[in-house]
Amino acid sequence: MRELPQGPTPPRNGGAVDIDLHLSRRAILTGAGALALLSAAGCSTSGDGGMPVLQLDNTVTGSVPPMRPAISVDKNITGADVMYAALTDNGFNVPEVPYLKVKPEFRRQIVVDTTGEAPGTIVVHLKERMLYLVQPGGDAIRYGVGIGKDGFRWSGRANIQYGREWPTWTPPPEMIQRKPELVKWQGGQPGGLTNPLGARALYIYQDGKDTGYRIHGSPEWWSIGQAMSSGCVRLINQDIIDLYSRVSKKNPVVVM
């Protein structure tokens, strides 16, 4: 009987031995390379099953800035359907506001403070038609406002001197001259649902003197975001009630 060759020389019928040897060598090299890569990537093998275990480093390095705390949670800033629902206040039935007709950005909400002012400061941004009440911790409560028409606006730094609930409104003489029908209120219009000052008013003083400007409510919710008042800053009645509850009546005011 003729002996088979004793070397790597393949038999004549297909070279199967050489292919097997070639593939085996490749598999070994590939496997070794994969293990090397896993090792270099911070992985190690488990002691019992031989499966790779990922070693994660959860350390936050100094190059990663800390995340800002989440926006505050406030029980009075919820869904618009709750914030602008009808309510009874001091005997007055304040109607609900059809909030879907109010642009979302003008609805009461908590935002990141960008004013740079101290907590407690009221900042009225005339161009944005926004009022910000700065909060501790980097937040602000934002309300949409209506502002004065051209020629009726005031800007500067002042303070809230005092506030009134359902205030009396007395039109100034120059307004009565422009609108003679207001003469009936020259002695003051009592507070109520049709009163132009709405449910609350905050009176702005500068250097101890009345500026004549107010931050107040308004039954005309559709005027929010508009420039149509005689210079005062107006809010939705539900919003001025909320703002009024948060101020000390001596808060600094910045109108810009």
Short mmCIF file of C-alpha atoms in Angstrom, two decimals:
data_model
loop_
_atom_site.label_atom_id
_atom_site.label_comp_id
_atom_site.label_asym_id
_atom_site.label_seq_id
_atom_site.Cartn_x
_atom_site.Cartn_y
_atom_site.Cartn_z
CA MET A 1 0.00 0.00 0.00
CA ARG A 2 1.34 3.42 -0.95
CA GLU A 3 1.79 5.83 1.95
CA LEU A 4 0.10 9.25 1.96
CA PRO A 5 2.39 12.29 1.87
CA GLN A 6 3.44 13.45 5.42
CA GLY A 7 3.62 17.19 4.84
CA PRO A 8 1.51 20.19 4.05
CA THR A 9 1.30 19.17 0.40
CA PRO A 10 -2.40 18.79 -0.36
CA PRO A 11 -3.86 15.79 -2.12
CA ARG A 12 -4.81 16.24 -5.71
CA ASN A 13 -8.58 16.24 -5.17
CA GLY A 14 -9.23 19.83 -4.10
CA GLY A 15 -6.64 21.14 -1.62
CA ALA A 16 -8.98 20.85 1.37
CA VAL A 17 -6.20 20.48 3.90
CA ASP A 18 -4.48 23.71 2.86
CA ILE A 19 -7.79 25.68 3.03
CA ASP A 20 -8.54 24.30 6.48
CA LEU A 21 -5.09 25.19 7.72
CA HIS A 22 -5.36 28.65 6.19
CA LEU A 23 -8.78 29.35 7.73
CA SER A 24 -7.74 28.03 11.11
CA ARG A 25 -4.71 30.29 11.16
CA ARG A 26 -6.88 33.28 10.17
CA ALA A 27 -9.45 32.50 12.86
CA ILE A 28 -6.76 32.27 15.50
CA LEU A 29 -5.22 35.59 14.47
CA THR A 30 -8.60 37.27 14.26
CA GLY A 31 -9.60 36.03 17.69
CA ALA A 32 -6.34 37.17 19.19
CA GLY A 33 -6.77 40.59 17.62
CA ALA A 34 -10.29 40.95 18.97
CA LEU A 35 -9.14 40.08 22.47
CA ALA A 36 -6.38 42.64 22.19
CA LEU A 37 -8.88 45.30 21.13
CA LEU A 38 -11.21 44.46 24.01
CA SER A 39 -8.32 44.67 26.41
CA ALA A 40 -7.23 48.03 25.02
CA ALA A 41 -10.80 49.35 25.30
CA GLY A 42 -10.93 48.77 29.03
CA CYS A 43 -12.66 45.40 28.98
CA SER A 44 -11.68 42.29 30.93
CA THR A 45 -12.88 38.72 30.93
CA SER A 46 -14.97 37.27 33.67
CA GLY A 47 -13.43 34.64 35.89
CA ASP A 48 -15.97 31.90 35.20
CA GLY A 49 -17.47 32.18 31.74
CA GLY A 50 -14.69 33.83 29.81
CA MET A 51 -17.10 36.47 28.48
CA PRO A 52 -15.85 40.06 28.21
CA VAL A 53 -17.05 42.44 30.96
CA LEU A 54 -17.21 46.17 30.21
CA GLN A 55 -15.46 48.28 32.84
CA LEU A 56 -17.22 51.68 32.70
CA ASP A 57 -15.73 54.77 34.31
CA ASN A 58 -18.52 56.90 35.76
CA THR A 59 -16.22 59.63 36.96
CA VAL A 60 -17.15 63.13 35.71
CA THR A 61 -14.00 64.91 34.68
CA GLY A 62 -13.30 68.57 35.23
CA SER A 63 -13.66 69.21 31.52
CA VAL A 64 -17.39 68.45 31.64
CA PRO A 65 -19.41 71.38 33.08
CA PRO A 66 -21.97 70.44 35.75
CA MET A 67 -25.56 70.28 34.55
CA ARG A 68 -27.87 73.11 35.57
CA PRO A 69 -30.58 72.10 38.07
CA ALA A 70 -34.00 71.43 36.59
CA ILE A 71 -36.50 74.23 36.21
CA SER A 72 -38.42 74.81 39.42
CA VAL A 73 -41.80 73.29 40.11
CA ASP A 74 -44.53 75.68 41.25
CA LYS A 75 -48.04 74.73 42.32
CA ASN A 76 -49.47 77.87 40.70
CA ILE A 77 -47.85 77.24 37.32
CA THR A 78 -49.53 74.21 35.83
CA GLY A 79 -51.69 73.67 32.78
CA ALA A 80 -53.20 76.69 31.10
CA ASP A 81 -56.69 75.25 31.60
CA VAL A 82 -56.11 75.43 35.37
CA MET A 83 -54.25 78.75 35.50
CA TYR A 84 -56.82 80.60 33.40
CA ALA A 85 -59.99 78.97 34.71
CA ALA A 86 -62.82 81.07 36.15
CA LEU A 87 -62.44 82.01 39.80
CA THR A 88 -64.12 83.98 42.55
CA ASP A 89 -61.95 86.67 44.14
CA ASN A 90 -63.13 89.10 46.82
CA GLY A 91 -66.71 88.57 45.72
CA PHE A 92 -66.00 89.10 42.01
CA ASN A 93 -66.51 86.26 39.55
CA VAL A 94 -63.52 86.48 37.23
CA PRO A 95 -64.38 84.76 33.94
CA GLU A 96 -62.15 82.12 32.41
CA VAL A 97 -59.70 83.17 29.73
CA PRO A 98 -59.92 81.40 26.35
CA TYR A 99 -56.23 80.61 26.61
CA LEU A 100 -56.05 78.89 23.23
CA LYS A 101 -56.48 82.38 21.74
CA VAL A 102 -53.48 83.61 23.74
CA LYS A 103 -50.11 82.84 22.19
CA PRO A 104 -48.30 80.14 24.21
CA GLU A 105 -45.31 82.39 24.89
CA PHE A 106 -47.59 84.91 26.64
CA ARG A 107 -48.97 82.36 29.10
CA ARG A 108 -47.56 82.18 32.64
CA GLN A 109 -44.51 79.91 32.84
CA ILE A 110 -41.15 79.34 34.53
CA VAL A 111 -38.09 80.07 32.40
CA VAL A 112 -34.35 80.34 32.83
CA ASP A 113 -33.54 83.83 34.07
CA THR A 114 -31.60 85.87 31.53
CA THR A 115 -32.08 89.31 33.13
CA GLY A 116 -29.05 89.23 35.45
CA GLU A 117 -31.12 91.02 38.13
CA ALA A 118 -31.38 90.05 41.79
CA PRO A 119 -34.16 87.72 42.96
CA GLY A 120 -37.38 89.62 43.63
CA THR A 121 -36.79 92.12 40.83
CA ILE A 122 -39.61 92.73 38.37
CA VAL A 123 -38.25 93.20 34.86
CA VAL A 124 -40.54 94.44 32.09
CA HIS A 125 -39.12 93.90 28.62
CA LEU A 126 -41.13 96.23 26.39
CA LYS A 127 -39.91 94.84 23.08
CA GLU A 128 -40.64 91.25 24.09
CA ARG A 129 -43.96 92.18 25.75
CA MET A 130 -42.86 90.10 28.75
CA LEU A 131 -42.66 90.61 32.50
CA TYR A 132 -40.14 88.58 34.51
CA LEU A 133 -40.20 88.06 38.27
CA VAL A 134 -36.66 86.90 39.08
CA GLN A 135 -36.50 83.85 41.35
CA PRO A 136 -33.67 82.46 43.49
CA GLY A 137 -31.66 79.71 41.83
CA GLY A 138 -31.54 81.08 38.30
CA ASP A 139 -35.21 80.94 37.28
CA ALA A 140 -37.81 83.58 36.53
CA ILE A 141 -41.58 83.52 36.33
CA ARG A 142 -42.61 85.03 33.02
CA TYR A 143 -45.94 86.64 32.16
CA GLY A 144 -47.14 88.10 28.89
CA VAL A 145 -48.06 91.78 29.08
CA GLY A 146 -49.63 94.58 27.12
CA ILE A 147 -47.69 97.85 27.03
CA GLY A 148 -48.23 101.51 26.24
CA LYS A 149 -48.68 102.92 22.79
CA ASP A 150 -45.88 104.92 21.19
CA GLY A 151 -45.46 108.16 23.09
CA PHE A 152 -46.99 106.75 26.28
CA ARG A 153 -44.21 104.45 27.47
CA TRP A 154 -41.96 104.85 30.46
CA SER A 155 -38.68 103.09 31.15
CA GLY A 156 -36.16 103.13 33.95
CA ARG A 157 -35.49 101.78 37.43
CA ALA A 158 -37.95 102.25 40.25
CA ASN A 159 -39.78 100.37 43.01
CA ILE A 160 -43.22 99.08 43.81
CA GLN A 161 -44.44 101.47 46.50
CA TYR A 162 -47.67 99.66 47.34
CA GLY A 163 -50.40 97.54 45.83
CA ARG A 164 -54.19 97.40 45.80
CA GLU A 165 -56.75 94.65 45.29
CA TRP A 166 -59.62 95.58 42.96
CA PRO A 167 -58.33 99.17 42.90
CA THR A 168 -60.20 102.35 42.12
CA TRP A 169 -59.22 103.86 38.79
CA THR A 170 -59.06 107.62 38.35
CA PRO A 171 -58.38 108.80 34.79
CA PRO A 172 -55.84 111.63 34.63
CA PRO A 173 -57.07 115.02 33.37
CA GLU A 174 -55.23 114.69 30.05
CA MET A 175 -57.03 111.40 29.39
CA ILE A 176 -60.38 112.98 30.13
CA GLN A 177 -59.49 115.69 27.60
CA ARG A 178 -58.85 113.03 24.96
CA LYS A 179 -61.92 111.01 25.97
CA PRO A 180 -64.58 113.33 27.42
CA GLU A 181 -66.87 110.38 28.15
CA LEU A 182 -64.54 109.49 31.02
CA VAL A 183 -65.52 112.62 32.95
CA LYS A 184 -68.01 110.52 34.91
CA TRP A 185 -65.02 108.80 36.53
CA GLN A 186 -63.04 111.89 37.43
CA GLY A 187 -63.79 111.11 41.06
CA GLY A 188 -62.69 107.49 40.58
CA GLN A 189 -64.21 104.34 39.14
CA PRO A 190 -64.78 101.69 41.82
CA GLY A 191 -63.03 98.38 41.46
CA GLY A 192 -64.83 95.73 39.48
CA LEU A 193 -64.81 93.50 36.43
CA THR A 194 -64.98 96.42 33.98
CA ASN A 195 -62.42 98.56 35.80
CA PRO A 196 -59.38 99.17 33.55
CA LEU A 197 -56.99 98.31 36.41
CA GLY A 198 -58.45 94.85 36.75
CA ALA A 199 -58.09 92.65 39.82
CA ARG A 200 -54.83 94.11 41.19
CA ALA A 201 -52.54 97.10 40.73
CA LEU A 202 -48.91 97.66 41.70
CA TYR A 203 -47.93 101.36 41.90
CA ILE A 204 -44.52 102.34 40.55
CA TYR A 205 -42.60 105.07 42.37
CA GLN A 206 -39.19 106.50 41.48
CA ASP A 207 -37.16 108.39 44.07
CA GLY A 208 -40.21 108.51 46.30
CA LYS A 209 -42.45 110.07 43.64
CA ASP A 210 -45.38 108.50 41.84
CA THR A 211 -44.48 107.89 38.20
CA GLY A 212 -48.17 107.59 37.30
CA TYR A 213 -47.46 104.13 35.85
CA ARG A 214 -48.90 100.90 37.14
CA ILE A 215 -48.55 97.18 36.68
CA HIS A 216 -52.13 96.00 36.74
CA GLY A 217 -54.69 93.48 35.57
CA SER A 218 -57.08 93.87 32.70
CA PRO A 219 -60.35 92.29 31.60
CA GLU A 220 -59.10 92.71 28.03
CA TRP A 221 -57.07 89.50 27.80
CA TRP A 222 -56.85 89.90 24.01
CA SER A 223 -54.67 93.01 24.49
CA ILE A 224 -51.77 90.96 25.90
CA GLY A 225 -48.82 91.20 23.56
CA GLN A 226 -50.12 94.46 22.11
CA ALA A 227 -49.07 98.10 22.49
CA MET A 228 -52.37 99.81 23.17
CA SER A 229 -52.46 101.09 26.76
CA SER A 230 -51.84 104.62 28.00
CA GLY A 231 -48.45 103.62 29.32
CA CYS A 232 -49.17 101.13 32.07
CA VAL A 233 -48.18 97.47 31.96
CA ARG A 234 -51.21 95.18 31.92
CA LEU A 235 -51.57 91.45 32.60
CA ILE A 236 -54.39 88.95 32.37
CA ASN A 237 -56.40 89.18 35.60
CA GLN A 238 -55.45 85.64 36.64
CA ASP A 239 -51.78 86.53 36.10
CA ILE A 240 -51.83 89.79 38.08
CA ILE A 241 -53.48 87.94 40.97
CA ASP A 242 -50.61 85.43 40.87
CA LEU A 243 -47.91 88.12 40.55
CA TYR A 244 -49.45 90.21 43.35
CA SER A 245 -49.29 87.23 45.70
CA ARG A 246 -45.54 86.91 45.12
CA VAL A 247 -44.32 90.48 45.67
CA SER A 248 -43.67 92.34 48.92
CA LYS A 249 -44.98 95.64 47.52
CA LYS A 250 -41.44 97.03 47.73
CA ASN A 251 -39.87 95.06 44.91
CA PRO A 252 -37.43 96.80 42.56
CA VAL A 253 -38.76 97.32 39.03
CA VAL A 254 -36.80 97.60 35.81
CA VAL A 255 -38.66 98.67 32.67
CA MET A 256 -36.50 98.43 29.56
#
